[in-house]
PDB file of C-alpha atoms in Angstrom:
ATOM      1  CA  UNK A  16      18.063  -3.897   9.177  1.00 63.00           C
ATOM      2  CA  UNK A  17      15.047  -6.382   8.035  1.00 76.00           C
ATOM      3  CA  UNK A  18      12.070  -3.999   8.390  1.00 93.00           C
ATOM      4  CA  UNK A  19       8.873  -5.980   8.080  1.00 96.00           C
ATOM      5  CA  UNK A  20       9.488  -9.713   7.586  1.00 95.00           C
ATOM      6  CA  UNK A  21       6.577 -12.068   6.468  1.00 96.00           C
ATOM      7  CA  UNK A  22       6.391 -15.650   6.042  1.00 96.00           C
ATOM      8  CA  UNK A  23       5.649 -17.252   3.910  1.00 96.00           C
ATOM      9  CA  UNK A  24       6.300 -16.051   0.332  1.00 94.00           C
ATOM     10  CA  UNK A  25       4.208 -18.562  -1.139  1.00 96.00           C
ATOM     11  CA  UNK A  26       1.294 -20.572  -0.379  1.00 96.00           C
ATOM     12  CA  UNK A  27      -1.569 -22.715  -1.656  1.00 97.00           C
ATOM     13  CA  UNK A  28      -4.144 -24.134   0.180  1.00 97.00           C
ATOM     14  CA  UNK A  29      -7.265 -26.353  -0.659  1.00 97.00           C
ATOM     15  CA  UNK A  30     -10.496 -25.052   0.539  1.00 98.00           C
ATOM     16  CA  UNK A  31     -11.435 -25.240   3.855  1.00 97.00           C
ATOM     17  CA  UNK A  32      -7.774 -25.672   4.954  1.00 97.00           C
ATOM     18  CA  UNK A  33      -6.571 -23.325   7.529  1.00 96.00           C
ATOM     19  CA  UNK A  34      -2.876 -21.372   7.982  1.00 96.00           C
ATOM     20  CA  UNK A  35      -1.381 -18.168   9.512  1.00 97.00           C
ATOM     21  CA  UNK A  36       0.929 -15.314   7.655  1.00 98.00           C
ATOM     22  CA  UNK A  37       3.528 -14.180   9.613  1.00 98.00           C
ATOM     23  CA  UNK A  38       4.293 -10.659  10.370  1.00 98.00           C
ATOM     24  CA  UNK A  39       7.491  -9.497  12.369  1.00 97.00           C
ATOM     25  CA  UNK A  40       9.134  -6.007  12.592  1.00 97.00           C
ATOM     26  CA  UNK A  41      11.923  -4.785  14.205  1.00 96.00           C
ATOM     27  CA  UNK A  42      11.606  -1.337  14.199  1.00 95.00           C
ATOM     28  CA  UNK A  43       9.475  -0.663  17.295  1.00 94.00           C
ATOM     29  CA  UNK A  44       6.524   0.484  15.573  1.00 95.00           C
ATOM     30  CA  UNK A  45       3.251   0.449  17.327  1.00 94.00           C
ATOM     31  CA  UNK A  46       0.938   0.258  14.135  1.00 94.00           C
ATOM     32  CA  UNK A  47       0.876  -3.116  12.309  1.00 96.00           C
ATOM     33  CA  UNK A  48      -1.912  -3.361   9.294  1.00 96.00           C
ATOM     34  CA  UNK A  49      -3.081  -6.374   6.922  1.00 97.00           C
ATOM     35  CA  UNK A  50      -4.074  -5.472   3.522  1.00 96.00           C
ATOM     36  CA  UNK A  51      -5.029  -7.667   0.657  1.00 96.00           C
ATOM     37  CA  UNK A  52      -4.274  -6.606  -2.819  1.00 92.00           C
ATOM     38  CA  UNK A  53      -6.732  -8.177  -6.184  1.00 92.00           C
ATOM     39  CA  UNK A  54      -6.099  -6.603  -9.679  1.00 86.00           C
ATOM     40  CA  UNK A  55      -7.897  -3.329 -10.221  1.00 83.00           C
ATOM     41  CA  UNK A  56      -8.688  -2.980  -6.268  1.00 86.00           C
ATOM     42  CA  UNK A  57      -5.499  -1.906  -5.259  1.00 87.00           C
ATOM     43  CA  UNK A  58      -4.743  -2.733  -1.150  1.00 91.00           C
ATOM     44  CA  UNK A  59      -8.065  -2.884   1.133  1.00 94.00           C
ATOM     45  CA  UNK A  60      -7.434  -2.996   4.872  1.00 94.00           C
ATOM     46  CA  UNK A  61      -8.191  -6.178   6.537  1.00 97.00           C
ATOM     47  CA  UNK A  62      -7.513  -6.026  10.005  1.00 96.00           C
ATOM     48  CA  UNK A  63      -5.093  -3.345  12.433  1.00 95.00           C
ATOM     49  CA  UNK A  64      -3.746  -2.769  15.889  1.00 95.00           C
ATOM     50  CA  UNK A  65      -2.393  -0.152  17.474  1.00 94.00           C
ATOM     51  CA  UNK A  66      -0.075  -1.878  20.016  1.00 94.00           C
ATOM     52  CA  UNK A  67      -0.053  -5.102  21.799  1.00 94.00           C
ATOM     53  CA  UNK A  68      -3.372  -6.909  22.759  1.00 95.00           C
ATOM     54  CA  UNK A  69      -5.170  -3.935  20.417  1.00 95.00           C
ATOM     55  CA  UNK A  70      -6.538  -5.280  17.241  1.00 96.00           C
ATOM     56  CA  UNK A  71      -9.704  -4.063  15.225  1.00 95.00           C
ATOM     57  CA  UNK A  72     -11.272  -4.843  11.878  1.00 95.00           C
ATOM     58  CA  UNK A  73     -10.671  -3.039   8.725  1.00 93.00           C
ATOM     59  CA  UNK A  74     -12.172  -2.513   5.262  1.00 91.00           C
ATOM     60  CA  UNK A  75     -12.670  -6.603   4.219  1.00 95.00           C
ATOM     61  CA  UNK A  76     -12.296  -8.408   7.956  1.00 97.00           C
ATOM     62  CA  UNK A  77     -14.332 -11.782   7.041  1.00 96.00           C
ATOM     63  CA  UNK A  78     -12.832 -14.711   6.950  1.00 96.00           C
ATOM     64  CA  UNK A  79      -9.692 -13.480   8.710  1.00 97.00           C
ATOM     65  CA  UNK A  80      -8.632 -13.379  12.852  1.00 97.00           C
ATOM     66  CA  UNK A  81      -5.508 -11.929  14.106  1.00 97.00           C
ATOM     67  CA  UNK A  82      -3.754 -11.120  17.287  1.00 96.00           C
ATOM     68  CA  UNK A  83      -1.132  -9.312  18.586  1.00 97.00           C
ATOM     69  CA  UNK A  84       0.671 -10.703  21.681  1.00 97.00           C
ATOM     70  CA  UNK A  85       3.907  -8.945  21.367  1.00 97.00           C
ATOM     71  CA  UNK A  86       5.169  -5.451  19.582  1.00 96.00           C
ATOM     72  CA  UNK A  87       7.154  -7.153  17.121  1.00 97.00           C
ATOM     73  CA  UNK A  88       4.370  -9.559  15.651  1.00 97.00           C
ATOM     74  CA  UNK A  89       0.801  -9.618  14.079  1.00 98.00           C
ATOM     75  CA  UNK A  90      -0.110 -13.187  12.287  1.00 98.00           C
ATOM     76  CA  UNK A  91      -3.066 -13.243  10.140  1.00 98.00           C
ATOM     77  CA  UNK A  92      -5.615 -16.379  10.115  1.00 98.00           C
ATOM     78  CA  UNK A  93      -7.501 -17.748   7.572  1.00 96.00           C
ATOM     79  CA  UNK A  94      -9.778 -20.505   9.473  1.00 92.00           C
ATOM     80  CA  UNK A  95     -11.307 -21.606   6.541  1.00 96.00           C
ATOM     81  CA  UNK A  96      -9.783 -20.776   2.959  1.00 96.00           C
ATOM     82  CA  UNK A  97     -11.949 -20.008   0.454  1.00 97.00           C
ATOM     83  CA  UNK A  98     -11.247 -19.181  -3.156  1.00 97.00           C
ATOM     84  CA  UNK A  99     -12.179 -15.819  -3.048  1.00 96.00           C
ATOM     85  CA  UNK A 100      -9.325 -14.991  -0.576  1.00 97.00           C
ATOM     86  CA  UNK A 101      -6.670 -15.951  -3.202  1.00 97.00           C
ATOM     87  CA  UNK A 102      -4.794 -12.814  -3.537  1.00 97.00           C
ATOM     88  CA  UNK A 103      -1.279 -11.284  -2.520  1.00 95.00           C
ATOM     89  CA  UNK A 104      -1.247 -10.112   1.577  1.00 97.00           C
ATOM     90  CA  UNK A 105       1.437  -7.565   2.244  1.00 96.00           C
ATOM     91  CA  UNK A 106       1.762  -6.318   6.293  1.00 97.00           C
ATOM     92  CA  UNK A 107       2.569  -3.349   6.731  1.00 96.00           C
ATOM     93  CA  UNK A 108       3.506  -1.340  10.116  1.00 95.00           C
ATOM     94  CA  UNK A 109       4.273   2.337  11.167  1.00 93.00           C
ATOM     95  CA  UNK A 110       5.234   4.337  14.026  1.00 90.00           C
ATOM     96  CA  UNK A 111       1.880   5.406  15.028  1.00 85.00           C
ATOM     97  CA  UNK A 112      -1.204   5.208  13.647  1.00 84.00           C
ATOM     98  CA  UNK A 113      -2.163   8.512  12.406  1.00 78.00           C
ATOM     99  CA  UNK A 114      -2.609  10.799   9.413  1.00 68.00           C
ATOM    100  CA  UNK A 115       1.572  11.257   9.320  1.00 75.00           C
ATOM    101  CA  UNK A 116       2.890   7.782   9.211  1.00 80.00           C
ATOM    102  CA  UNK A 117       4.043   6.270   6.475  1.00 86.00           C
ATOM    103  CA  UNK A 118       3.909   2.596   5.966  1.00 92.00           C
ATOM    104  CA  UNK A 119       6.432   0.151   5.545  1.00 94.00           C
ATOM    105  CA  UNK A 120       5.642  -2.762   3.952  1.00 94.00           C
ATOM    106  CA  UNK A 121       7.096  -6.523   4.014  1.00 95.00           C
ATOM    107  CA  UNK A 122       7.555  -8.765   0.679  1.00 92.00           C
ATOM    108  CA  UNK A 123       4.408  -9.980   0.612  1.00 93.00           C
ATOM    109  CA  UNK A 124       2.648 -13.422   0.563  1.00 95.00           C
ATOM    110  CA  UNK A 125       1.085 -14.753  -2.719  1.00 95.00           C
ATOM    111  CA  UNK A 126      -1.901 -17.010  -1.641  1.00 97.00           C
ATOM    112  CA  UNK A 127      -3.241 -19.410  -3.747  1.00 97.00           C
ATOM    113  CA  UNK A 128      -6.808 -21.479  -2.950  1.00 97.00           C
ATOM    114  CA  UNK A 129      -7.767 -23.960  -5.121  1.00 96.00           C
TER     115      UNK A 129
ATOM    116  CA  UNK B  18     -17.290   7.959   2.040  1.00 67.00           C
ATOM    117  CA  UNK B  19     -13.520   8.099   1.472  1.00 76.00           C
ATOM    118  CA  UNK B  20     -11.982   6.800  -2.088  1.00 87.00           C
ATOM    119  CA  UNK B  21      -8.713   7.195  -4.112  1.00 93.00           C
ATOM    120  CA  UNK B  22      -9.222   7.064  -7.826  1.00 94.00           C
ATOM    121  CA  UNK B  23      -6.152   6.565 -10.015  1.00 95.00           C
ATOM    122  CA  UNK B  24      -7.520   6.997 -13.707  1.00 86.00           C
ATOM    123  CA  UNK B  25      -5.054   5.126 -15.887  1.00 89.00           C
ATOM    124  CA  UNK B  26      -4.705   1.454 -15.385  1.00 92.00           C
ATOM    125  CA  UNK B  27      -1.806   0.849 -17.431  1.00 95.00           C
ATOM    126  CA  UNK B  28       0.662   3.124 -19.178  1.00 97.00           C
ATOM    127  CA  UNK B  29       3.066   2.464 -21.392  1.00 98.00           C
ATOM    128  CA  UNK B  30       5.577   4.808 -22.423  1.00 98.00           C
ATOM    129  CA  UNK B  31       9.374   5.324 -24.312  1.00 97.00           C
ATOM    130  CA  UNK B  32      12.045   6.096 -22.245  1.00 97.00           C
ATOM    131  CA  UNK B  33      12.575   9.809 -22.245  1.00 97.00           C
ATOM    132  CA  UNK B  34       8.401  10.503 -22.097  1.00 98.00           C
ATOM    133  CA  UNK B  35       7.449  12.783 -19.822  1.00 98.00           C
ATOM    134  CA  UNK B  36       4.401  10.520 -17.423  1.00 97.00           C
ATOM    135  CA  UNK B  37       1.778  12.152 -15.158  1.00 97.00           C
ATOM    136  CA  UNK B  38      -0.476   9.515 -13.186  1.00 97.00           C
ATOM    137  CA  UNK B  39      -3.618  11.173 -12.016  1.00 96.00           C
ATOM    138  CA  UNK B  40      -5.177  10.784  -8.277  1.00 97.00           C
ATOM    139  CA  UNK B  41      -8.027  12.178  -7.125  1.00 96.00           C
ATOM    140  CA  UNK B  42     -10.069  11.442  -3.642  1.00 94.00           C
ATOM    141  CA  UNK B  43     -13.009  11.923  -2.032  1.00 91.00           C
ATOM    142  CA  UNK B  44     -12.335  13.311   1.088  1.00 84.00           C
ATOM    143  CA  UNK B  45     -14.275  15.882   3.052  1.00 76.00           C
ATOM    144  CA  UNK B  46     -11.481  16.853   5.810  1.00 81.00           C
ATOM    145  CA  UNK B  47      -7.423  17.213   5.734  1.00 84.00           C
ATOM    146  CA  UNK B  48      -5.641  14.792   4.117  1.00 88.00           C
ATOM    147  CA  UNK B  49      -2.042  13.626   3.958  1.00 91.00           C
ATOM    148  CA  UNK B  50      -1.164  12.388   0.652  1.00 94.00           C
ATOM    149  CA  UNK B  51       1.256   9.429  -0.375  1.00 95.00           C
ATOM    150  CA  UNK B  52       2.800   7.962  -3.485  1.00 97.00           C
ATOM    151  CA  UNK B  53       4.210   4.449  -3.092  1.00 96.00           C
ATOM    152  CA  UNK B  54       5.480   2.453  -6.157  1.00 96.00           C
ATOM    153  CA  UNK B  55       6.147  -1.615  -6.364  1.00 93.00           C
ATOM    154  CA  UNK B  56       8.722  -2.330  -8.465  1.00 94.00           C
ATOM    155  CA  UNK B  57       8.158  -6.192 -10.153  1.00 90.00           C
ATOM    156  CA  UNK B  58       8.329  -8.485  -7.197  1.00 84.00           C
ATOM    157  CA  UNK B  59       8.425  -6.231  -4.109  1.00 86.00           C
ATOM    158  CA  UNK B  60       6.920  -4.689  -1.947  1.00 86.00           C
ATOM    159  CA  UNK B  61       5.434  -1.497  -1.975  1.00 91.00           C
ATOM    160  CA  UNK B  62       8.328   1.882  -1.240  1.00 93.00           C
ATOM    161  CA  UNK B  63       7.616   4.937  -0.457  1.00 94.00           C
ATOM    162  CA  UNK B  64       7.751   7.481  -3.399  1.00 96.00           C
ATOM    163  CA  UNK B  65       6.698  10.843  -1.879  1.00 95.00           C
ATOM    164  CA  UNK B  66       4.469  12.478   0.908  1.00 94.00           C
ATOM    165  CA  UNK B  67       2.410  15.433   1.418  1.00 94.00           C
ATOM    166  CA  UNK B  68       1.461  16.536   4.789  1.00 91.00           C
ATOM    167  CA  UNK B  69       1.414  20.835   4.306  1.00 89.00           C
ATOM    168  CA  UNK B  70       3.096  23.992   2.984  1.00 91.00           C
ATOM    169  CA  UNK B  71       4.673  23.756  -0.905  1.00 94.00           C
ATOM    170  CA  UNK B  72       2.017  22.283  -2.687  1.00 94.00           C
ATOM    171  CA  UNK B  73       5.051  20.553  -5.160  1.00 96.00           C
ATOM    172  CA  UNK B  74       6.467  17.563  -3.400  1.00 96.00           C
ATOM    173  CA  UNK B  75       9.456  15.950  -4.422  1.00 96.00           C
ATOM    174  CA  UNK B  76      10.373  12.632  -3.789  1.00 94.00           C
ATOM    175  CA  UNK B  77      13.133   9.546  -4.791  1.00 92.00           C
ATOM    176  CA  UNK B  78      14.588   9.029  -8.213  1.00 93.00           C
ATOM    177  CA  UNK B  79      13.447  12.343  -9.899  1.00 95.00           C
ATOM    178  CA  UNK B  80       9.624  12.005  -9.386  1.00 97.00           C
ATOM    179  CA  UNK B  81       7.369  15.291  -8.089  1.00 97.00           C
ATOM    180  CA  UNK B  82       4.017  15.345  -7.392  1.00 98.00           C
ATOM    181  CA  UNK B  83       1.377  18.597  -6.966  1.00 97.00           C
ATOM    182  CA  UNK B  84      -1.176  19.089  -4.471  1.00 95.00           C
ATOM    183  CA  UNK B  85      -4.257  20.502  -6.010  1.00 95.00           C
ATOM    184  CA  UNK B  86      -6.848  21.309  -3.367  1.00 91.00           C
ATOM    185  CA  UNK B  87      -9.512  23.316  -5.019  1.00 92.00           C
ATOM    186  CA  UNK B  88      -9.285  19.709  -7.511  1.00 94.00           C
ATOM    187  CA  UNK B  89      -8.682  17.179  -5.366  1.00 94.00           C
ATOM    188  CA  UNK B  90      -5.971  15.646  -6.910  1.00 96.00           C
ATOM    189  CA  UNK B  91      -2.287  14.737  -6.284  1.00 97.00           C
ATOM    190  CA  UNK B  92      -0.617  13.880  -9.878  1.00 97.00           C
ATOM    191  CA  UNK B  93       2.373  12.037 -10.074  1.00 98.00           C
ATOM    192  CA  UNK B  94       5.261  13.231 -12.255  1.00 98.00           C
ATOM    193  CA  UNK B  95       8.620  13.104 -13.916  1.00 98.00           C
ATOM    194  CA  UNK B  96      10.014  14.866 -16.902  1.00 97.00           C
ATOM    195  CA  UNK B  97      11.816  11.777 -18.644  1.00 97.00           C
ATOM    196  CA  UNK B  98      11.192   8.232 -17.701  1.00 98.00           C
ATOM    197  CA  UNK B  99      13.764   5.293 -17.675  1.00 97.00           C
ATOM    198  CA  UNK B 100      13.214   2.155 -18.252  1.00 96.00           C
ATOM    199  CA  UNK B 101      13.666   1.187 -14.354  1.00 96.00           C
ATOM    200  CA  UNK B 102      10.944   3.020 -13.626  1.00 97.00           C
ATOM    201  CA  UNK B 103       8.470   0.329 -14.951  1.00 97.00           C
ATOM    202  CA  UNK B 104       6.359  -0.840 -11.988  1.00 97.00           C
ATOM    203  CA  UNK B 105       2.816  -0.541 -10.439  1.00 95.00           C
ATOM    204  CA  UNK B 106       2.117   2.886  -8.568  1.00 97.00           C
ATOM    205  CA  UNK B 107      -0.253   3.555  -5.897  1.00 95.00           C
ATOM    206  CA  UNK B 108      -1.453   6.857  -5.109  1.00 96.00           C
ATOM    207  CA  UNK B 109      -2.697   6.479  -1.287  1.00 94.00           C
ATOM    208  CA  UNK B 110      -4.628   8.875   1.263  1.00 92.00           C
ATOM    209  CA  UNK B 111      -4.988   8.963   4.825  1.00 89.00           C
ATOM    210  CA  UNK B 112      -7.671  11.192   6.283  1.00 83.00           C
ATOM    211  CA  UNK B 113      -8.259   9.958   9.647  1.00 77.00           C
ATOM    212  CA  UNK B 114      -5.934   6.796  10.794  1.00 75.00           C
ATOM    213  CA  UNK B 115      -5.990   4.616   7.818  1.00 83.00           C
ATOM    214  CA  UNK B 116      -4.673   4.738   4.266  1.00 87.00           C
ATOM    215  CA  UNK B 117      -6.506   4.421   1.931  1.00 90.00           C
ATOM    216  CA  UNK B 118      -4.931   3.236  -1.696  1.00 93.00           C
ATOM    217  CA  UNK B 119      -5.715   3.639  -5.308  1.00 94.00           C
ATOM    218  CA  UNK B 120      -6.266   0.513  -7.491  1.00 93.00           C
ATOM    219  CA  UNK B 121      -3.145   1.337  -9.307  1.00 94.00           C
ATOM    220  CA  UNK B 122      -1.112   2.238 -12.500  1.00 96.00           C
ATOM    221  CA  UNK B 123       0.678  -0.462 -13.866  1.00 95.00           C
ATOM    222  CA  UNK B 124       3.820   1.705 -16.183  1.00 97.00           C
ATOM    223  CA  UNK B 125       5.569  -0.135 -18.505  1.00 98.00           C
ATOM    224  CA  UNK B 126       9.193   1.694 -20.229  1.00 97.00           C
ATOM    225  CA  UNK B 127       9.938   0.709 -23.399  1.00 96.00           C
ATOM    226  CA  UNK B 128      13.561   1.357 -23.674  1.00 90.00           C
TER     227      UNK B 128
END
């Protein structure tokens, strides 16, 4: 039963470099979220979808793209890495999107850029 | 606009303490209501939920939290803490379609 998967664990990139998180679930779910959590911020939405070929910005979209071909994944792009996007990503995913769904997080990705 | 406020940032306590984390948010409509705790090196679990009826919630490992609408606020707590409870809690509100999380309260057990 792995849940919400994400790869990698660790990461640390020069500026202006470029790389994708990986998200996978297995658990069907048709809501798949980014969020980005700094110290004293807690987690602020980056980007969402709702289902396959559905994405849409959240709170603190810049600097980020995804896409969501399948169900089952939702990568997250940084074209261009810039310091201020060091931070730890966690993806998250629920049944539905909606007031009633709970999230389930992965183990999060601690991103370093230098 | 929406917000979650979580007043302490870091608590530190002796085993056996009773601990209540205060939330409160900004909300204008109905909310659901969410506790989620990160133990040192994972991910975020679900503690507790409120969606309606008993305003007292209770969730995993002994933890309760109230429902205070006339106040806004959704306090996390637990009569007598253990020293595995140390680990960052987010209080968390969804309103609409999104949640919405608390910076956090980082609680440290001494044991």
């Amino acid at each position: 039963n792995a849940g919400v998967t994400q790869t990698p664990k660790f990461q640390v990139l020069k500026t202006g470099q470029s790389m994708t998180l990986q998200c996978a679930q297995d658990m069907n779910h048709e809501y798949m979220s980014w969020y980005r959590q700094d110290p004293g911020m807690g987690l602020r939405l980056i980007h969402y979808s709702v289902g396959a070929g559905i994405t849409d910005q959240g709170e603190v979209p810049n600097g980020y793209n995804v896409s969501r071909s399948t169900t089952e994944d939702f990568p997250l792009r940084l074209l261009s890495a810039a310091p201020s996007q060091t931070s730890v990503y966690f993806c998250a995913s629920s049944y539905k999107r909606g007031q009633w769904a709970p999230l389930h997080f992965g183990n999060g990705t601690r991103l370093t850029v230098t | 606009a929406q917000s979650v406020s979580q007043h302490n940032h870091h608590v530190i306590l002796s085993e056996a303490a009773s601990l209540e984390l205060g939330c409160n948010y900004s909300y204008g409509g109905t909310v659901n209501l969410f506790w989620y705790v990160q133990y040192p090196g994972q991910h975020l679990q679900l503690l507790l939920k409120y969606f309606s009826g008993d305003p007292l919630v209770k969730g995993i490992k002994g933890f309760e939290a109230e429902f205070i609408k006339s106040k806004f606020s959704f306090n996390l707590r637990k009569p007598s803490v253990q020293w595995s409870d140390t680990a960052e809690y987010f209080c968390a509100v969804n309103g609409g379609n999104d949640m919405r999380f608390g910076a956090g309260t980082r609680l440290t057990v001494k044991p």
